[in-house]
Each structure stands twice: as structure tokens, then as C-alpha cells.
Amino acid sequence: MTAPVNLPYDLEEVRALLDKAGLSKGDDAVTLVPYDPAFPRRPQHRRYHYRVDGAEQTVCHLVVGMNLEPVKTQAEKFSRVCPPLICRPLAFWERADGIGLLCLEHFNGESLEALVQEGRCDADEWLRVVRKAQHLLESSEILSNRAALLVEIEGLATSLSAFPEFSIVDVQLVRELAVSLLLKQAAFNPLTTRWSNGDFIGRNLLVNAKGDIRLIDYEHARPTHFWRSDWRRLTQFSQLPANLDGDKIEENLRIHEPWQKVHFWLHNLSQLSEAEPCDPVDRHIRSVVCELFIAINLAARSAATPEESSFLVTALAKV
């Protein structure tokens, strides 16, 4: 077995896991091919991704890192509700020091992002892939309630405490504003949840030669009340075909509603709390913080009554 050097585990541990799960099939020529990380993470959130190749075919996708058991659990749940879309967990083992090894089903495809960048995916094909993925996610939709919605919103607002840009007072005020806006506006829509991987972007949508698709990256996979934010994230952080008609994306999605933007930027900050502090990440965080305040301001000004709008705008001015 060959692999890059300076890895946080012993290669024999990988072999033992593959053998136990019946994945290596006695193949001595197993090779680990690394993938580049999307962004640098803090040690407790750091992930090492590999394609595990045998002599004749790819064995699986391997993820190595701390605190991987929750990822494994969520991936298992996700694969049960959306089996045609998710790469199933095949094996998992965690060492005494907390480093885990997670084997996922391999899907031999290319990312939608790469296909667009290389000019091999036009607008029609792009929409087919995205709509197919969303249709499969739609099958996981269930009714929810206000209490569950509140838990999700407050969890996002609490994540702001990880950033030095926010004082304790700022966090509390933004929490009150965000919770007030999101609860009020979400009440005008049926309370349902759908599963999402939390990072619905072109890089995480794989397509094979037959047109089959998979959604990958289950770090933040869970049911959410804000599944429409998948489309905003897709259009914000993915390269789009040059001939794509914007109306076809926005149709029936309401991705420009102010309260959806509040959730979108809160969710982005929640994910960035896992990033390793460095200059590019810090600049991005400052940009997202600005976008969050702009979104709250716009949502506050569009509140239903003059009294509510006045209160929210006055409170925002204090941040």
C-alpha cells in the first residue's frame, strides 16, 4: 500500500479497516490518492480525503480526521432517506486518540463545477443535474413544528460567538434580530424540513458518463427548514453556464427574499467557524459578516408593520 507521507495515521490501520470491511479483497497494491482540501480547517475539524485505488479498480473514498463519528451517523441517515443520491458509508473505525477513518462508497464521476469550467456542460444539462438532485432531496420532506424551527435558528445564531468580530452583546442582539425575523417570515410558509448536505454547490455534485448523479460532502448533512438556501448557495459559490437563464433558477424558489438571505449568511458563518484562522479566511469572514448585517437590515426594513420595522432598525443601529 502506498500513500502520501506525514499522515495522521498508520497505513496498516487503513489496510486493517479495508480488510475487515471486505473492501481490499486481498489486494496488496492499494494506493491512496489525496484530494486537495476546500479550505484550511481547525485541527478538530480537519479532514484528509483520499481515493483508495486497487490494482484493477477504485475501492472506496476514505476520510480521515477527528470527530468523524457524527459525520458517519448523518451520512447513514442521509443515505436511508435519499439512497439514489448519497454515497453510502461502508466502514468506520476510531482510534483511542479520536482520529477516525471513514470509508464511503466510491462514485466514478466528475464534478458539475469541473464540467462547467471546461465547457462540457451547457445550461440545459446543468439544470437537469440540479433539478434531479433537488427532486431526490424533495423525497425526504416531512412536516415540522415551530419548536424545531427555533432550535435550528438559535443554533446558527449561537455559532457567532466563535468570531472575535462579535462581542457577547452583539451575539445576543443578532440572535434576537435573526430569530425574530426568521420565525416571523417562516411562519408564512408551511413548516417542513428536507435533508441537505449543507453545502449544495457544483463541486459537490458528481455526474458520470451515464448521467447518474451523487451529492457528496456530509460534514453538515441534516434536515433543515431552510432547504431553499441550497439554491442560493449553489448560485453564490458555483460557476454557472454562460447561457443560463436566471429566471429558470429563481422560479418558485424565492431565493431573494430578505429573510432567506439572513439565514444564508448565518449558515455561512456557522461553517466558517471551523476554518483555520489565516488572512484569506479572515477577509472572507469579514465580508460575510458585512453581508449578514446588510441582510438583517433589509429584512428589518421589510417587516410587516411600521412598529416592527422601527424596532428592528433601531436595534440594528446599536450593533
Coordinates of C-alpha atoms in Angstrom, one line a residue:
M1 CA 0.0 0.0 0.0
T2 CA 1.3 3.4 -0.9
A3 CA 0.2 6.9 0.2
P4 CA 1.5 10.4 0.8
V5 CA 3.8 11.0 3.8
N6 CA 3.1 12.8 7.0
L7 CA -0.3 11.4 7.5
P8 CA -2.1 11.3 10.9
Y9 CA -2.5 7.5 10.9
D10 CA -0.6 4.3 10.2
L11 CA -1.2 2.8 6.8
E12 CA -1.6 -0.6 8.4
E13 CA -4.6 0.8 10.2
V14 CA -6.1 1.6 6.8
R15 CA -5.4 -1.9 5.5
A16 CA -6.9 -3.5 8.6
L17 CA -10.1 -1.4 8.1
L18 CA -10.4 -2.3 4.4
D19 CA -9.8 -6.0 5.2
K20 CA -12.3 -6.1 8.0
A21 CA -14.9 -4.5 5.8
G22 CA -14.1 -6.8 2.9
L23 CA -13.1 -3.9 0.7
S24 CA -9.4 -4.7 -0.1
K25 CA -10.2 -8.3 -1.3
G26 CA -6.6 -9.3 -0.6
D27 CA -5.2 -6.6 -3.0
D28 CA -1.6 -5.7 -2.0
A29 CA -1.4 -2.9 -4.5
V30 CA -3.8 -0.5 -2.7
T31 CA -2.9 3.2 -3.3
L32 CA -4.2 6.3 -1.6
V33 CA -4.6 9.3 -3.9
P34 CA -5.1 12.6 -1.9
Y35 CA -7.7 15.3 -2.7
D36 CA -7.0 18.9 -2.0
P37 CA -8.9 20.4 0.9
A38 CA -11.6 23.0 0.1
F39 CA -10.2 25.4 2.9
P40 CA -7.9 25.0 5.9
R41 CA -9.7 23.8 9.0
R42 CA -9.0 24.0 12.7
P43 CA -7.4 20.7 14.0
Q44 CA -10.6 19.3 15.5
H45 CA -12.4 19.8 12.1
R46 CA -9.5 19.0 9.8
R47 CA -10.2 16.3 7.1
Y48 CA -7.9 14.3 4.8
H49 CA -9.7 12.9 1.8
Y50 CA -8.4 10.1 -0.4
R51 CA -9.4 7.9 -3.3
V52 CA -8.4 4.4 -2.4
D53 CA -7.3 2.6 -5.6
G54 CA -6.8 -1.2 -6.0
A55 CA -4.9 -2.8 -8.8
E56 CA -7.9 -3.0 -11.1
Q57 CA -10.5 -0.6 -9.7
T58 CA -11.2 2.1 -7.1
V59 CA -12.1 0.6 -3.7
C60 CA -13.7 3.5 -1.8
H61 CA -13.4 7.1 -0.8
L62 CA -11.5 7.5 2.5
V63 CA -12.0 10.4 5.0
V64 CA -9.6 10.7 8.0
G65 CA -9.9 13.2 10.8
M66 CA -11.2 14.0 14.3
N67 CA -14.8 13.8 15.4
L68 CA -15.9 11.7 12.4
E69 CA -18.4 9.5 14.1
P70 CA -21.2 12.2 13.8
V71 CA -20.4 12.6 10.1
K72 CA -20.7 8.8 9.7
T73 CA -24.0 8.8 11.5
Q74 CA -25.5 11.6 9.5
A75 CA -24.3 10.0 6.2
E76 CA -26.0 6.8 7.2
K77 CA -29.3 8.6 7.9
F78 CA -28.9 10.6 4.7
S79 CA -28.4 7.5 2.6
R80 CA -31.5 5.9 4.0
V81 CA -33.8 8.8 3.1
C82 CA -32.1 9.6 -0.3
P83 CA -30.5 6.3 -1.3
P84 CA -30.1 7.1 -5.1
L85 CA -28.2 10.4 -4.3
I86 CA -25.8 9.6 -1.5
C87 CA -22.6 7.6 -1.3
R88 CA -23.1 5.0 1.5
P89 CA -20.8 4.7 4.4
L90 CA -19.1 1.3 4.1
A91 CA -16.8 1.1 7.1
F92 CA -15.7 3.2 10.1
W93 CA -13.1 2.9 12.8
E94 CA -12.0 5.3 15.5
R95 CA -8.7 5.2 17.4
A96 CA -8.3 5.9 21.1
D97 CA -7.0 9.4 20.3
G98 CA -10.2 10.3 18.5
I99 CA -8.9 10.1 14.9
G100 CA -11.4 8.3 12.7
L101 CA -11.3 6.5 9.4
L102 CA -14.5 6.6 7.3
C103 CA -14.8 4.7 4.1
L104 CA -17.6 5.9 1.7
E105 CA -18.9 4.3 -1.4
H106 CA -16.9 5.5 -4.5
F107 CA -18.8 7.1 -7.4
N108 CA -16.9 7.3 -10.6
G109 CA -18.0 10.8 -11.8
E110 CA -16.8 14.3 -12.4
S111 CA -18.0 17.4 -10.5
L112 CA -20.6 19.7 -12.1
E113 CA -18.2 22.5 -11.3
A114 CA -15.4 21.0 -13.4
L115 CA -17.8 20.2 -16.3
V116 CA -18.9 23.9 -16.4
Q117 CA -15.4 25.2 -16.1
E118 CA -14.2 23.0 -19.0
G119 CA -17.1 23.9 -21.2
R120 CA -18.6 20.4 -21.2
C121 CA -21.9 21.3 -19.5
D122 CA -24.4 23.7 -21.0
A123 CA -27.4 25.4 -19.3
D124 CA -29.9 22.6 -20.1
E125 CA -27.6 19.8 -18.7
W126 CA -26.7 21.9 -15.7
L127 CA -30.4 22.4 -14.9
R128 CA -31.1 18.7 -15.4
V129 CA -28.5 17.7 -12.9
V130 CA -29.5 20.3 -10.3
R131 CA -33.2 19.7 -10.6
K132 CA -32.7 15.9 -10.4
A133 CA -30.7 16.3 -7.2
Q134 CA -33.4 18.6 -5.7
H135 CA -36.1 16.2 -6.7
L136 CA -34.4 13.4 -4.9
L137 CA -33.9 15.6 -1.8
E138 CA -37.6 16.5 -2.0
S139 CA -38.5 12.9 -1.2
S140 CA -37.1 13.5 2.3
E141 CA -39.5 16.3 3.1
I142 CA -41.6 15.9 6.3
L143 CA -43.8 18.2 8.4
S144 CA -42.1 20.1 11.2
N145 CA -43.1 22.5 14.0
R146 CA -42.2 25.9 15.5
A147 CA -40.1 24.4 18.3
A148 CA -37.9 22.5 15.9
L149 CA -37.5 25.7 13.8
L150 CA -36.5 27.7 16.8
V151 CA -33.8 25.1 17.7
E152 CA -32.3 25.3 14.2
I153 CA -32.3 29.2 14.1
E154 CA -30.8 29.6 17.6
G155 CA -28.1 27.0 16.8
L156 CA -27.0 29.1 13.8
A157 CA -27.1 32.4 15.8
T158 CA -25.0 30.8 18.7
S159 CA -22.2 30.0 16.2
L160 CA -21.4 33.7 16.0
S161 CA -19.8 33.5 19.4
A162 CA -16.8 31.8 17.7
F163 CA -15.8 35.0 16.0
P164 CA -13.9 37.9 17.6
E165 CA -15.9 40.3 15.4
F166 CA -18.9 39.7 17.7
S167 CA -19.0 40.7 21.3
I168 CA -21.3 39.0 23.8
V169 CA -23.8 41.9 23.3
D170 CA -23.5 41.7 19.5
V171 CA -24.2 37.9 19.6
Q172 CA -27.3 38.4 21.8
L173 CA -28.7 41.2 19.7
V174 CA -28.1 39.5 16.4
R175 CA -29.7 36.3 17.8
E176 CA -32.8 38.3 18.8
L177 CA -33.0 40.0 15.5
A178 CA -32.4 36.8 13.4
V179 CA -34.7 34.7 15.5
S180 CA -37.4 37.4 15.3
L181 CA -37.1 37.8 11.5
L182 CA -36.7 34.2 10.6
L183 CA -39.5 32.9 12.9
K184 CA -41.9 35.6 11.7
Q185 CA -41.2 35.2 8.0
A186 CA -41.0 31.4 8.0
A187 CA -44.5 31.3 9.6
F188 CA -45.9 32.4 6.2
N189 CA -44.6 29.1 4.7
P190 CA -45.6 25.5 5.5
L191 CA -43.2 24.3 8.2
T192 CA -41.3 21.4 6.7
T193 CA -37.8 20.0 6.7
R194 CA -35.8 18.4 3.9
W195 CA -32.4 16.8 4.1
S196 CA -29.5 18.8 2.7
N197 CA -25.7 18.3 2.8
G198 CA -25.4 21.9 3.9
D199 CA -23.1 22.7 1.0
F200 CA -25.1 22.3 -2.2
I201 CA -22.6 23.5 -4.7
G202 CA -21.3 22.4 -8.1
R203 CA -18.1 20.9 -6.6
N204 CA -20.2 18.6 -4.5
L205 CA -22.5 17.3 -7.3
L206 CA -20.9 14.5 -9.3
V207 CA -22.1 13.2 -12.7
N208 CA -21.0 10.1 -14.5
A209 CA -21.0 9.2 -18.2
K210 CA -24.5 7.7 -18.0
G211 CA -25.9 10.9 -16.4
D212 CA -26.3 9.4 -12.9
I213 CA -25.6 11.8 -10.1
R214 CA -24.4 11.9 -6.5
L215 CA -24.3 14.6 -3.8
I216 CA -21.1 14.4 -1.7
D217 CA -19.7 16.0 1.5
Y218 CA -21.8 15.1 4.5
E219 CA -20.0 17.2 7.1
H220 CA -23.1 19.4 7.7
A221 CA -25.7 17.0 6.4
R222 CA -29.0 17.2 8.3
P223 CA -32.7 18.0 7.9
T224 CA -33.3 21.8 7.6
H225 CA -36.3 24.1 7.4
F226 CA -34.2 26.3 5.1
W227 CA -33.7 23.9 2.2
R228 CA -34.4 26.7 -0.3
S229 CA -31.0 28.1 0.7
D230 CA -29.4 25.2 -1.3
W231 CA -30.2 27.2 -4.4
R232 CA -28.8 30.4 -3.1
R233 CA -25.6 28.6 -2.1
L234 CA -25.4 26.9 -5.5
T235 CA -25.7 30.2 -7.4
Q236 CA -23.4 32.1 -5.0
F237 CA -20.5 29.7 -4.8
S238 CA -20.6 27.7 -8.1
Q239 CA -19.6 28.6 -11.6
L240 CA -22.7 28.8 -13.8
P241 CA -23.0 28.1 -17.5
A242 CA -22.7 31.3 -19.5
N243 CA -26.1 30.8 -21.3
L244 CA -28.0 30.0 -18.1
D245 CA -31.4 31.8 -17.9
G246 CA -31.6 33.3 -14.4
D247 CA -35.4 33.1 -14.4
K248 CA -35.2 29.3 -14.5
I249 CA -33.2 29.3 -11.3
E250 CA -35.4 31.7 -9.4
E251 CA -38.7 30.2 -10.5
N252 CA -40.7 29.2 -7.4
L253 CA -37.6 29.3 -5.2
R254 CA -37.9 32.8 -3.5
I255 CA -34.1 32.9 -3.1
H256 CA -34.1 36.7 -3.0
E257 CA -36.5 37.1 0.0
P258 CA -34.7 39.1 2.7
W259 CA -35.3 36.6 5.4
Q260 CA -33.7 33.8 3.2
K261 CA -30.6 36.0 2.9
V262 CA -30.4 36.3 6.7
H263 CA -30.4 32.5 7.0
F264 CA -28.0 32.1 4.2
W265 CA -25.3 34.3 5.7
L266 CA -25.8 32.9 9.2
H267 CA -25.3 29.5 7.8
N268 CA -22.1 30.6 6.1
L269 CA -20.7 32.0 9.3
S270 CA -21.6 28.8 11.1
Q271 CA -19.5 26.8 8.6
L272 CA -16.6 29.3 8.7
S273 CA -16.3 28.8 12.5
E274 CA -14.5 25.6 11.6
A275 CA -11.9 27.3 9.4
E276 CA -8.2 27.7 10.5
P277 CA -7.6 31.4 11.1
C278 CA -5.5 32.9 8.3
D279 CA -5.5 36.1 6.2
P280 CA -7.7 34.8 3.3
V281 CA -10.2 33.2 5.6
D282 CA -10.3 36.3 7.9
R283 CA -11.0 38.5 4.9
H284 CA -13.8 36.2 3.8
I285 CA -15.3 36.2 7.3
R286 CA -15.3 40.0 7.4
S287 CA -17.1 40.0 4.1
V288 CA -19.7 37.5 5.2
V289 CA -20.3 39.5 8.5
C290 CA -21.0 42.6 6.4
E291 CA -23.4 40.7 4.2
L292 CA -25.2 39.4 7.3
F293 CA -25.7 42.9 8.6
I294 CA -26.9 44.1 5.3
A295 CA -29.4 41.2 5.0
I296 CA -30.7 41.8 8.6
N297 CA -31.1 45.5 7.7
L298 CA -33.0 44.8 4.5
A299 CA -35.2 42.2 6.3
A300 CA -35.9 44.6 9.2
R301 CA -37.0 47.3 6.8
S302 CA -39.3 44.9 5.0
A303 CA -41.0 43.8 8.2
A304 CA -44.8 43.5 8.1
T305 CA -45.7 46.5 10.3
P306 CA -44.2 50.0 10.8
E307 CA -43.8 49.3 14.5
E308 CA -41.8 46.1 14.0
S309 CA -39.7 47.7 11.3
S310 CA -38.9 50.7 13.5
F311 CA -37.9 48.4 16.4
L312 CA -35.7 46.2 14.3
V313 CA -33.9 49.0 12.5
T314 CA -33.3 50.9 15.8
A315 CA -31.9 47.7 17.4
L316 CA -29.7 47.0 14.4
A317 CA -28.2 50.5 14.6
K318 CA -26.8 49.6 18.0
V319 CA -24.7 46.7 16.6

